[in-house]
Tab-separated table of C-alpha atoms and ligand atoms in Angstrom:
chain	number	residue	atom	x	y	z
A	1059	MET	CA	-0.130	0.054	-0.176
A	1060	LYS	CA	1.312	3.637	-0.874
A	1061	VAL	CA	0.537	6.195	2.009
A	1062	HIS	CA	0.475	9.847	1.669
A	1063	LEU	CA	0.996	11.818	4.894
A	1064	LYS	CA	0.160	15.463	5.077
A	1065	THR	CA	1.435	17.393	8.280
A	1066	MET	CA	-0.230	20.667	9.677
A	1067	GLY	CA	0.535	22.474	12.997
A	1068	CYS	CA	3.246	22.468	15.407
A	1069	GLN	CA	6.672	20.448	15.725
A	1070	MET	CA	5.016	17.949	17.941
A	1071	ASN	CA	3.027	16.999	14.876
A	1072	VAL	CA	6.060	17.266	12.702
A	1073	LEU	CA	7.706	14.665	15.102
A	1074	ASP	CA	4.676	12.522	15.316
A	1075	SER	CA	4.601	12.457	11.659
A	1076	GLU	CA	8.384	11.190	11.307
A	1077	ILE	CA	7.428	8.473	13.538
A	1078	LEU	CA	4.658	7.291	11.918
A	1079	ARG	CA	6.401	7.166	8.609
A	1080	SER	CA	8.955	4.742	10.444
A	1081	LEU	CA	6.064	2.792	11.854
A	1082	LEU	CA	4.373	2.560	8.319
A	1083	ALA	CA	7.467	1.900	6.512
A	1084	SER	CA	8.440	-1.026	8.895
A	1085	SER	CA	5.244	-2.655	8.315
A	1086	GLY	CA	5.430	-2.910	4.596
A	1087	MET	CA	3.826	0.227	3.475
A	1088	GLU	CA	5.535	2.550	1.104
A	1089	MET	CA	5.468	6.463	1.715
A	1090	THR	CA	4.588	8.639	-1.415
A	1091	ASP	CA	4.824	12.395	-1.934
A	1092	ASP	CA	2.147	12.015	-4.533
A	1093	ALA	CA	-1.333	12.375	-3.124
A	1094	HIS	CA	-2.836	10.991	-6.395
A	1095	ALA	CA	-0.697	8.001	-6.497
A	1096	ALA	CA	-1.732	6.963	-2.664
A	1097	ASP	CA	-3.905	4.020	-1.679
A	1098	VAL	CA	-4.136	5.728	1.962
A	1099	LEU	CA	-4.236	9.703	2.431
A	1100	LEU	CA	-3.528	10.809	5.837
A	1101	TYR	CA	-3.817	14.168	7.516
A	1102	ASN	CA	-1.983	15.006	10.788
A	1103	THR	CA	-4.071	17.976	11.979
A	1104	CYS	CA	-4.028	21.020	14.062
A	1105	SER	CA	-6.884	22.902	16.145
A	1106	VAL	CA	-5.233	25.515	17.556
A	1107	ARG	CA	-7.071	27.973	15.132
A	1108	GLU	CA	-10.195	27.820	12.877
A	1109	GLN	CA	-8.457	28.375	9.747
A	1110	ALA	CA	-5.924	25.380	10.469
A	1111	GLU	CA	-9.156	23.221	10.989
A	1112	ASN	CA	-10.955	24.878	7.764
A	1113	LYS	CA	-7.863	23.929	5.530
A	1114	VAL	CA	-8.431	20.293	6.642
A	1115	HIS	CA	-11.834	20.490	5.994
A	1116	SER	CA	-11.304	21.486	2.301
A	1117	HIS	CA	-8.642	18.937	1.979
A	1118	LEU	CA	-11.090	16.379	3.185
A	1119	GLY	CA	-13.932	17.763	0.908
A	1120	ARG	CA	-11.780	17.101	-2.148
A	1121	ALA	CA	-10.380	13.704	-1.239
A	1122	CYS	CA	-14.026	12.352	-0.071
A	1123	GLY	CA	-15.359	13.946	-3.219
A	1124	LYS	CA	-13.061	11.973	-5.633
A	1125	LYS	CA	-13.640	8.786	-3.463
A	1126	ALA	CA	-17.383	9.264	-4.634
A	1127	ASP	CA	-16.246	8.735	-8.452
A	1128	GLY	CA	-15.323	5.266	-7.344
A	1129	ARG	CA	-11.596	5.434	-6.003
A	1130	GLY	CA	-11.196	3.323	-2.983
A	1131	VAL	CA	-8.600	5.314	-1.102
A	1132	ILE	CA	-8.452	5.072	2.733
A	1133	ILE	CA	-8.882	8.399	4.290
A	1134	GLY	CA	-7.528	9.284	7.850
A	1135	VAL	CA	-7.648	12.191	10.102
A	1136	LEU	CA	-4.998	12.125	13.023
A	1137	GLY	CA	-4.013	14.391	15.741
A	1138	CYS	CA	-5.652	17.436	17.335
A	1139	MET	CA	-8.666	17.708	15.100
A	1140	ALA	CA	-9.485	14.086	15.184
A	1141	GLN	CA	-9.428	14.323	18.922
A	1142	ARG	CA	-11.543	17.562	19.055
A	1143	LEU	CA	-14.123	16.413	16.490
A	1144	GLY	CA	-14.078	12.481	16.619
A	1145	PRO	CA	-17.235	10.833	14.920
A	1146	GLU	CA	-18.415	14.359	13.779
A	1147	LEU	CA	-15.689	14.045	11.145
A	1148	VAL	CA	-17.093	10.970	9.942
A	1149	LYS	CA	-20.517	12.575	9.636
A	1150	ARG	CA	-19.464	15.551	7.894
A	1151	HIS	CA	-17.389	14.036	5.323
A	1152	ARG	CA	-18.645	10.581	4.303
A	1153	GLY	CA	-15.665	8.987	3.131
A	1154	VAL	CA	-13.402	9.548	6.166
A	1155	ASP	CA	-12.274	6.040	7.376
A	1156	ILE	CA	-9.959	6.746	10.226
A	1157	VAL	CA	-10.127	9.109	13.116
A	1158	ALA	CA	-7.274	8.852	15.528
A	1159	GLY	CA	-6.532	11.036	18.440
A	1160	PRO	CA	-2.710	12.097	19.312
A	1161	GLY	CA	-2.342	9.223	21.767
A	1162	GLN	CA	-3.725	6.571	19.397
A	1163	LEU	CA	-1.136	7.022	16.503
A	1164	GLY	CA	0.588	3.866	17.744
A	1165	ARG	CA	-2.436	1.898	16.365
A	1166	LEU	CA	-2.507	3.455	12.891
A	1167	VAL	CA	-1.214	0.230	11.208
A	1168	GLU	CA	-3.939	-1.640	12.922
A	1169	LEU	CA	-6.553	0.741	12.036
A	1170	ILE	CA	-5.796	0.989	8.066
A	1171	GLN	CA	-5.873	-2.750	8.392
A	1172	LEU	CA	-9.000	-3.074	9.760
A	1173	VAL	CA	-10.518	-0.600	7.164
A	1174	ALA	CA	-8.690	-2.615	4.435
A	1175	ASP	CA	-10.325	-5.760	5.415
A	1176	GLY	CA	-13.743	-4.202	5.295
A	1177	GLY	CA	-14.103	-3.355	8.881
A	1178	GLY	CA	-15.908	0.092	8.263
A	1179	PRO	CA	-14.857	3.406	9.885
A	1180	GLN	CA	-12.243	3.342	12.866
A	1181	ILE	CA	-12.681	5.790	15.540
A	1182	ALA	CA	-9.767	5.697	18.029
A	1183	MET	CA	-10.115	8.646	20.550
A	1184	ASP	CA	-7.755	9.377	23.471
A	1185	PRO	CA	-9.833	8.833	26.733
A	1186	PRO	CA	-11.194	12.263	28.315
A	1187	ARG	CA	-8.714	14.022	30.597
A	1188	PRO	CA	-9.701	12.570	34.040
A	1189	GLU	CA	-9.144	9.053	32.773
A	1190	ILE	CA	-5.540	9.797	31.394
A	1191	LYS	CA	-3.101	8.782	34.095
A	1192	THR	CA	-0.212	11.091	34.649
A	1193	ASP	CA	2.104	7.980	34.692
A	1194	ASP	CA	1.160	6.590	31.559
A	1195	LYS	CA	3.888	5.301	29.566
A	1196	ILE	CA	4.129	8.103	27.043
A	1197	GLU	CA	7.431	7.188	25.591
A	1198	PHE	CA	5.862	3.839	23.950
A	1199	PHE	CA	5.311	5.541	20.906
A	1200	ASP	CA	8.492	7.224	20.681
A	1201	HIS	CA	10.237	4.108	20.839
A	1202	LYS	CA	9.092	3.313	17.272
A	1203	ARG	CA	11.196	5.878	15.781
A	1204	ASP	CA	13.703	5.065	12.924
A	1205	PRO	CA	16.908	7.210	14.403
A	1206	ASN	CA	18.034	7.227	10.483
A	1207	ARG	CA	14.748	9.363	9.925
A	1208	CYS	CA	15.060	13.055	10.276
A	1209	HIS	CA	13.152	16.210	9.507
A	1210	LEU	CA	16.100	18.037	8.397
A	1211	PRO	CA	19.780	16.386	8.004
A	1212	GLY	CA	21.232	15.780	11.335
A	1213	GLN	CA	18.504	17.252	13.168
A	1214	ALA	CA	15.732	15.743	15.448
A	1215	TYR	CA	12.944	16.629	17.557
A	1216	VAL	CA	12.712	14.645	21.004
A	1217	ARG	CA	9.483	14.459	23.000
A	1218	ILE	CA	10.078	15.022	26.605
A	1219	MET	CA	6.561	15.492	27.742
A	1220	ARG	CA	2.978	15.609	26.306
A	1221	GLY	CA	0.020	17.750	27.115
A	1222	CYS	CA	-0.503	20.948	29.133
A	1223	ASP	CA	-2.336	21.830	32.404
A	1224	LYS	CA	-2.310	25.403	32.104
A	1225	PHE	CA	-5.563	26.113	30.436
A	1226	CYS	CA	-5.251	29.529	29.111
A	1227	ALA	CA	-8.704	30.948	28.157
A	1228	TYR	CA	-8.052	30.768	24.266
A	1229	CYS	CA	-6.207	27.395	24.154
A	1230	ILE	CA	-7.627	24.042	22.862
A	1231	VAL	CA	-4.255	22.297	23.645
A	1232	PRO	CA	-5.154	21.019	27.207
A	1233	TYR	CA	-8.560	19.626	25.639
A	1234	VAL	CA	-6.912	17.730	22.926
A	1235	ARG	CA	-3.412	16.693	24.159
A	1236	GLY	CA	-4.416	15.867	27.723
A	1237	PRO	CA	-2.906	16.422	30.892
A	1238	GLU	CA	0.819	16.914	31.399
A	1239	ARG	CA	3.084	13.988	31.455
A	1240	SER	CA	6.901	13.835	31.318
A	1241	ARG	CA	8.923	11.075	30.276
A	1242	PRO	CA	11.688	9.575	32.235
A	1243	ALA	CA	14.825	11.005	31.908
A	1244	ASP	CA	16.817	7.827	31.264
A	1245	ASP	CA	14.384	7.121	28.468
A	1246	ILE	CA	15.072	10.499	26.784
A	1247	ILE	CA	18.840	10.159	26.988
A	1248	GLU	CA	18.780	6.630	25.578
A	1249	GLU	CA	16.776	7.925	22.423
A	1250	VAL	CA	19.205	10.727	21.959
A	1251	ARG	CA	22.133	8.643	22.145
A	1252	ARG	CA	20.334	6.257	19.463
A	1253	LEU	CA	19.991	9.488	17.357
A	1254	VAL	CA	23.665	10.685	17.748
A	1255	ASP	CA	24.711	7.076	16.847
A	1256	ALA	CA	22.706	7.667	13.533
A	1257	GLY	CA	24.215	10.929	12.929
A	1258	VAL	CA	22.248	13.412	14.473
A	1259	THR	CA	24.020	16.332	15.959
A	1260	GLN	CA	21.017	18.764	17.045
A	1261	VAL	CA	18.104	17.816	19.084
A	1262	THR	CA	15.228	19.945	19.945
A	1263	LEU	CA	13.477	18.855	23.020
A	1264	LEU	CA	9.775	19.375	22.728
A	1265	GLY	CA	6.958	19.977	25.074
A	1266	GLN	CA	3.770	22.357	25.183
A	1267	THR	CA	5.343	23.866	28.507
A	1268	VAL	CA	9.003	22.253	28.263
A	1269	ASN	CA	10.136	24.214	31.136
A	1270	SER	CA	7.771	22.420	33.375
A	1271	TYR	CA	9.495	19.029	32.590
A	1272	ARG	CA	9.981	17.056	35.659
A	1273	SER	CA	10.334	13.336	35.962
A	1274	GLY	CA	11.695	11.553	39.226
A	1275	GLY	CA	13.086	14.659	40.671
A	1276	VAL	CA	15.016	15.481	37.306
A	1277	GLY	CA	14.041	18.832	35.855
A	1278	LEU	CA	14.803	20.316	32.268
A	1279	ALA	CA	18.137	21.973	33.442
A	1280	ASP	CA	19.276	18.390	35.055
A	1281	LEU	CA	18.093	16.789	31.915
A	1282	MET	CA	20.033	19.154	29.516
A	1283	GLU	CA	23.176	18.657	31.949
A	1284	ARG	CA	22.961	15.124	31.456
A	1285	LEU	CA	22.553	15.422	27.649
A	1286	ASP	CA	25.336	17.768	27.295
A	1287	GLY	CA	27.787	14.992	28.323
A	1288	LEU	CA	26.623	12.920	25.404
A	1289	ALA	CA	29.750	12.591	22.824
A	1290	GLY	CA	28.850	13.409	19.137
A	1291	LEU	CA	26.026	15.906	19.978
A	1292	LYS	CA	26.578	19.463	19.415
A	1293	ARG	CA	23.544	21.560	19.823
A	1294	ILE	CA	20.508	21.083	22.405
A	1295	ARG	CA	17.475	23.276	21.897
A	1296	PHE	CA	14.281	23.260	24.072
A	1297	VAL	CA	10.526	24.748	23.035
A	1298	THR	CA	7.810	25.963	24.125
A	1299	SER	CA	8.790	27.793	27.551
A	1300	TYR	CA	5.787	28.978	29.694
A	1301	PRO	CA	6.822	32.263	31.361
A	1302	GLY	CA	5.126	31.594	34.959
A	1303	ASP	CA	7.343	29.415	37.312
A	1304	PHE	CA	10.470	29.473	35.107
A	1305	ASP	CA	13.220	27.888	36.869
A	1306	HIS	CA	16.256	29.998	36.893
A	1307	ALA	CA	18.562	27.132	36.698
A	1308	ILE	CA	17.444	26.768	33.039
A	1309	PHE	CA	19.117	30.050	32.097
A	1310	GLN	CA	22.284	28.801	34.285
A	1311	ALA	CA	22.433	25.785	32.192
A	1312	MET	CA	22.004	27.750	28.970
A	1313	ARG	CA	25.000	29.838	30.170
A	1314	SER	CA	27.294	27.089	31.509
A	1315	LEU	CA	26.620	23.983	29.289
A	1316	PRO	CA	28.360	24.480	25.875
A	1317	LYS	CA	25.906	22.530	23.830
A	1318	VAL	CA	22.756	24.425	25.128
A	1319	CYS	CA	21.865	26.997	22.421
A	1320	GLU	CA	21.136	30.571	23.477
A	1321	TYR	CA	17.635	30.429	22.311
A	1322	LEU	CA	14.552	30.921	24.092
A	1323	HIS	CA	11.051	30.874	22.742
A	1324	ILE	CA	8.752	32.243	25.530
A	1325	PRO	CA	5.380	33.388	24.315
A	1326	ALA	CA	4.107	36.465	26.227
A	1327	GLN	CA	0.709	36.444	24.197
A	1328	SER	CA	-0.058	40.015	25.408
A	1329	GLY	CA	1.953	43.001	26.798
A	1330	SER	CA	-1.251	44.101	29.010
A	1331	ASP	CA	-2.070	42.929	32.375
A	1332	ASN	CA	-5.600	43.311	31.654
A	1333	MET	CA	-5.368	40.915	28.951
A	1334	LEU	CA	-3.038	38.441	30.792
A	1335	ARG	CA	-5.506	38.270	33.479
A	1336	ALA	CA	-8.441	37.661	31.031
A	1337	MET	CA	-6.180	35.074	29.291
A	1338	GLY	CA	-5.744	33.028	32.439
A	1339	ARG	CA	-2.030	33.572	31.962
A	1340	ARG	CA	-0.433	32.983	35.532
A	1341	TYR	CA	2.221	36.060	35.455
A	1342	SER	CA	2.015	39.814	35.101
A	1343	ARG	CA	3.669	41.904	32.424
A	1344	GLY	CA	6.130	43.133	35.313
A	1345	GLU	CA	7.058	39.513	36.144
A	1346	TYR	CA	7.403	38.712	32.415
A	1347	ASP	CA	9.823	41.805	32.026
A	1348	ASP	CA	11.826	40.593	34.868
A	1349	LEU	CA	12.266	37.058	33.632
A	1350	ILE	CA	13.538	38.643	30.277
A	1351	ALA	CA	15.941	40.854	32.081
A	1352	VAL	CA	17.341	37.720	33.966
A	1353	ALA	CA	17.705	35.746	31.000
A	1354	ARG	CA	19.698	38.595	29.123
A	1355	GLN	CA	21.786	39.162	32.213
A	1356	THR	CA	22.288	35.505	32.600
A	1357	VAL	CA	22.836	34.250	29.040
A	1358	PRO	CA	25.058	36.552	26.900
A	1359	GLY	CA	23.729	36.662	23.542
A	1360	ILE	CA	20.472	34.942	23.932
A	1361	ALA	CA	17.858	35.275	21.446
A	1362	ILE	CA	14.294	35.472	22.709
A	1363	VAL	CA	11.423	34.513	20.474
A	1364	GLY	CA	7.754	35.482	21.372
A	1365	ASP	CA	4.092	34.641	20.368
A	1366	PHE	CA	1.326	37.262	20.560
A	1367	ILE	CA	-2.272	36.755	20.103
A	1368	VAL	CA	-4.214	40.374	18.791
A	1369	GLY	CA	-7.826	40.857	19.439
A	1370	PHE	CA	-8.588	38.409	22.323
A	1371	PRO	CA	-12.079	39.636	23.644
A	1372	GLY	CA	-12.062	43.126	25.400
A	1373	GLU	CA	-8.744	44.002	23.976
A	1374	ALA	CA	-8.579	47.867	23.765
A	1375	GLU	CA	-6.142	50.031	21.954
A	1376	GLU	CA	-4.131	50.603	25.199
A	1377	ASP	CA	-4.022	46.982	25.614
A	1378	HIS	CA	-2.526	46.559	22.037
A	1379	ALA	CA	-0.110	49.543	22.435
A	1380	ALA	CA	1.205	47.709	25.568
A	1381	SER	CA	1.977	44.597	23.338
A	1382	ALA	CA	3.601	46.698	20.712
A	1383	ASP	CA	5.736	48.244	23.875
A	1384	LEU	CA	6.570	44.744	24.992
A	1385	ILE	CA	7.954	43.771	21.552
A	1386	ARG	CA	10.066	46.901	21.406
A	1387	GLN	CA	11.255	46.460	24.984
A	1388	SER	CA	11.970	42.465	24.635
A	1389	GLY	CA	14.057	42.992	21.631
A	1390	TYR	CA	12.696	39.467	20.289
A	1391	LYS	CA	14.609	37.811	17.546
A	1392	ASN	CA	11.055	37.591	15.953
A	1393	SER	CA	7.757	36.842	17.171
A	1394	PHE	CA	4.747	34.688	15.980
A	1395	ILE	CA	1.627	36.938	15.859
A	1396	PHE	CA	-1.808	35.363	15.514
A	1397	LYS	CA	-5.383	36.740	15.404
A	1398	TYR	CA	-7.499	35.336	18.248
A	1399	SER	CA	-9.611	32.401	16.903
A	1400	PRO	CA	-12.323	31.299	19.419
A	1401	ARG	CA	-11.932	27.399	20.020
A	1402	PRO	CA	-15.261	25.698	21.036
A	1403	GLY	CA	-14.988	24.362	24.441
A	1404	THR	CA	-12.471	26.664	25.870
A	1405	THR	CA	-13.173	29.049	28.656
A	1406	GLY	CA	-12.713	31.981	26.361
A	1407	ALA	CA	-14.954	30.880	23.916
A	1408	LYS	CA	-17.547	29.764	26.430
A	1409	ARG	CA	-17.625	33.050	28.569
A	1410	LEU	CA	-16.298	35.990	26.442
A	1411	ALA	CA	-17.992	37.026	23.032
A	1412	ASP	CA	-15.368	37.406	20.185
A	1413	ASP	CA	-16.115	41.089	19.944
A	1414	ILE	CA	-13.155	42.371	18.267
A	1415	PRO	CA	-14.191	43.065	14.427
A	1416	GLU	CA	-11.993	41.065	12.013
A	1417	ASP	CA	-10.617	44.211	10.383
A	1418	VAL	CA	-9.415	45.620	13.817
A	1419	LYS	CA	-7.644	42.251	14.355
A	1420	ARG	CA	-6.316	42.580	11.046
A	1421	ARG	CA	-4.842	46.055	11.604
A	1422	ARG	CA	-3.402	45.062	14.966
A	1423	ASN	CA	-1.753	41.947	13.561
A	1424	ARG	CA	-0.289	44.254	10.835
A	1425	GLU	CA	0.748	46.942	13.401
A	1426	LEU	CA	2.569	44.153	15.788
A	1427	LEU	CA	4.221	42.934	12.463
A	1428	ALA	CA	5.579	46.141	11.619
A	1429	VAL	CA	6.999	46.939	15.092
A	1430	GLN	CA	8.531	43.350	15.142
A	1431	GLN	CA	9.980	43.996	11.635
A	1432	GLU	CA	11.918	47.234	12.861
A	1433	VAL	CA	13.139	45.045	15.996
A	1434	SER	CA	14.368	42.122	13.958
A	1435	LEU	CA	15.995	44.130	11.436
A	1436	ALA	CA	17.888	46.065	13.912
A	1437	ASP	CA	18.944	42.775	15.754
A	1438	ASN	CA	19.903	41.404	12.146
A	1439	ARG	CA	21.857	44.194	11.111
A	1440	ALA	CA	23.998	44.171	14.242
A	1441	MET	CA	25.042	40.621	13.197
A	1442	ILE	CA	26.821	42.023	10.056
A	1443	GLY	CA	30.413	41.604	10.159
A	1444	GLN	CA	30.312	38.574	12.575
A	1445	THR	CA	31.295	35.189	11.887
A	1446	ALA	CA	28.692	32.537	13.094
A	1447	GLU	CA	28.367	28.831	13.081
A	1448	ILE	CA	25.829	27.470	10.816
A	1449	LEU	CA	24.272	24.167	11.006
A	1450	VAL	CA	23.225	23.816	7.184
A	1451	GLU	CA	19.793	22.642	6.542
A	1452	GLY	CA	20.378	22.137	2.531
A	1453	PRO	CA	19.630	24.252	-0.487
A	1454	SER	CA	17.883	27.419	0.168
A	1455	PRO	CA	14.042	27.242	-1.050
A	1456	ARG	CA	14.518	30.432	-2.919
A	1457	ALA	CA	17.785	29.031	-4.755
A	1458	ASP	CA	16.172	28.231	-7.995
A	1459	LYS	CA	14.537	32.080	-7.942
A	1460	GLN	CA	18.246	33.540	-8.258
A	1461	PRO	CA	19.746	32.072	-11.347
A	1462	ASN	CA	23.077	33.558	-10.913
A	1463	SER	CA	23.431	31.590	-7.661
A	1464	GLN	CA	23.255	27.982	-8.243
A	1465	ASN	CA	24.516	26.759	-4.793
A	1466	GLN	CA	22.442	28.891	-2.598
A	1467	LEU	CA	22.183	27.102	1.032
A	1468	VAL	CA	20.167	27.763	4.050
A	1469	GLY	CA	21.204	27.065	7.890
A	1470	ARG	CA	20.901	28.480	11.570
A	1471	THR	CA	22.990	29.702	14.006
A	1472	ARG	CA	22.778	28.612	17.555
A	1473	THR	CA	20.553	31.448	18.075
A	1474	ASP	CA	18.221	29.928	15.376
A	1475	HIS	CA	18.891	32.995	12.994
A	1476	ILE	CA	18.524	32.059	9.410
A	1477	VAL	CA	21.338	32.394	7.081
A	1478	VAL	CA	21.503	32.231	3.398
A	1479	PHE	CA	25.189	31.712	1.620
A	1480	ASP	CA	26.676	30.071	-1.349
A	1481	GLY	CA	28.209	26.503	-0.728
A	1482	ALA	CA	28.229	22.923	-1.950
A	1483	GLU	CA	25.129	20.994	-1.582
A	1484	ASN	CA	27.041	18.081	0.204
A	1485	LEU	CA	27.350	20.536	3.213
A	1486	ALA	CA	23.697	19.627	4.573
A	1487	GLY	CA	23.906	18.411	7.959
A	1488	GLN	CA	27.209	19.724	8.482
A	1489	TYR	CA	28.612	22.779	10.504
A	1490	ALA	CA	30.195	25.655	8.666
A	1491	ASP	CA	31.641	28.927	9.718
A	1492	VAL	CA	29.895	31.959	7.746
A	1493	LYS	CA	30.689	35.544	7.878
A	1494	ILE	CA	27.662	37.780	7.757
A	1495	THR	CA	27.508	40.301	5.107
A	1496	ASN	CA	23.918	41.464	4.989
A	1497	ALA	CA	20.674	41.298	6.594
A	1498	THR	CA	16.966	41.933	5.893
A	1499	ALA	CA	14.434	41.479	8.850
A	1500	LEU	CA	13.689	37.833	8.141
A	1501	THR	CA	17.237	36.705	6.723
A	1502	LEU	CA	20.823	37.102	7.296
A	1503	PHE	CA	23.113	36.683	4.188
A	1504	GLY	CA	26.776	35.469	4.476
A	1505	GLU	CA	29.781	34.182	2.946
A	1506	LEU	CA	31.501	30.751	3.729
A	1507	ASN	CA	34.735	31.036	5.599
A	1508	GLU	CA	37.313	29.160	3.593
B	1896	5AD	N1	-6.531	31.838	18.641
B	1896	5AD	C1	-5.172	32.479	18.082
B	1896	5AD	N2	-4.006	31.883	18.384
B	1896	5AD	C2	-3.726	31.041	19.380
B	1896	5AD	N3	-2.806	30.489	19.898
B	1896	5AD	C3	-3.125	29.475	20.587
B	1896	5AD	N4	-4.571	29.485	20.717
B	1896	5AD	C4	-4.986	30.442	19.894
B	1896	5AD	C5	-6.091	30.899	19.457
B	1896	5AD	N5	-7.451	30.490	19.977
B	1896	5AD	C6	-1.365	30.769	19.435
B	1896	5AD	C7	-0.483	31.220	20.629
B	1896	5AD	C8	0.403	30.026	20.762
B	1896	5AD	C9	0.517	29.503	19.412
B	1896	5AD	C10	0.960	28.203	19.504
B	1896	5AD	O1	-0.900	29.776	18.830
B	1896	5AD	O2	-0.101	32.391	20.580
B	1896	5AD	O3	1.591	30.392	21.524
B	1897	SF4	FE1	-2.103	22.391	16.715
B	1897	SF4	FE2	-1.647	22.540	19.508
B	1897	SF4	FE3	-2.253	20.508	18.533
B	1897	SF4	FE4	0.241	21.329	18.004
B	1897	SF4	S1	-0.834	20.674	19.917
B	1897	SF4	S2	-1.227	20.698	16.390
B	1897	SF4	S3	-0.449	23.465	17.818
B	1897	SF4	S4	-3.636	22.234	18.556
């Protein structure tokens, strides 16, 4: 059977899809990039905003429409949207055969087989939150990973926890990904060791609130200290951090452990205390500012990245101005800015009317982006003249648009700055010293040091 798997959403989904590819290939299925050639069409989905879900609905509409013409493809919806909508998906799209929540992906081969054998639609949902135990063996699925399969040459995501207990008013994640569960440190170290043996030199530790990691008395800083000792590993990153309850030992680890990169993704969501309170974030603007100050004092050269939501219910112009101010003050390397999208079942959607008009959300989004662009440009320009160590990802996606530059490569610094430069394609997965010669708000340009 030929399988086409399309991935939406966050790094967790990218990782889940990597593991699924290993699992499917090891049970004799063939992966294909060509959706038209596939016998099985799988969508690993995201529920974080309505737009992400709408995209999946239109894919499903098209795929199920074709199926009505007589093609017997098997269609599966996986991940967050599968967990959120469950059997509704089969009702809305006649032709969907498999619905599997994020914790059910280990059963996918079995589910495909059941459908192929004429067993009809298979709906495999994770149990509701109260029934999920915090000592569940969450690493079972991760063990299925083929360490030779990477999302980029030499780079791997490694899950250290699942779920979220924070229940921010806008967020669907605690409902679809279940409660926070940390994976035993020994198990993580063993997986990273296997990855390193297969040639991986950069690992990104994943968790929805990765700084809350704690297993058998081991916190994130201790875990990174143990990983730092692994020969062959060169870079350790971790995403995404929650600004409340942030253990300063993590900053100390970033400062003193040579492999831990100076990169911190720490979403503020808003710069206004009123909004932070309404969103149920468990910190104030002042506490966030203090945390960023400690990060900058402790970790020289740290790059900080934020997320913001514009147009959360009740957001006044002065709240919006406070977010713009926070972007300037924090000096983010970049930030991800989103228009509020009410998610059914969250406290925000249940209790607060979505009262900021779409055109106002759009304007605020544009305004924050413009402020961030200025900040990013200044930050990038300051790097001109410096030489940075780049982990090369491969050919720059823009390479074919610039005919006089055949071998344009793209890679990232320790601080996750994107750098484009000319070099041989076989540098993918390798480290190179690149002198930065030019900068835009999004990209640095450089020349390979010979
Ligand atoms: N609407 C808009 N953005 C959201 N995010 C999470 N939930 C929503 C929502 N309902 C954003 C947050 C989070 C990022 C992954 O997505 O900024 O950090
Ligand atoms: Fe989207 Fe959140 Fe699910 Fe990731 S965990 S796929 S961001 S809803």
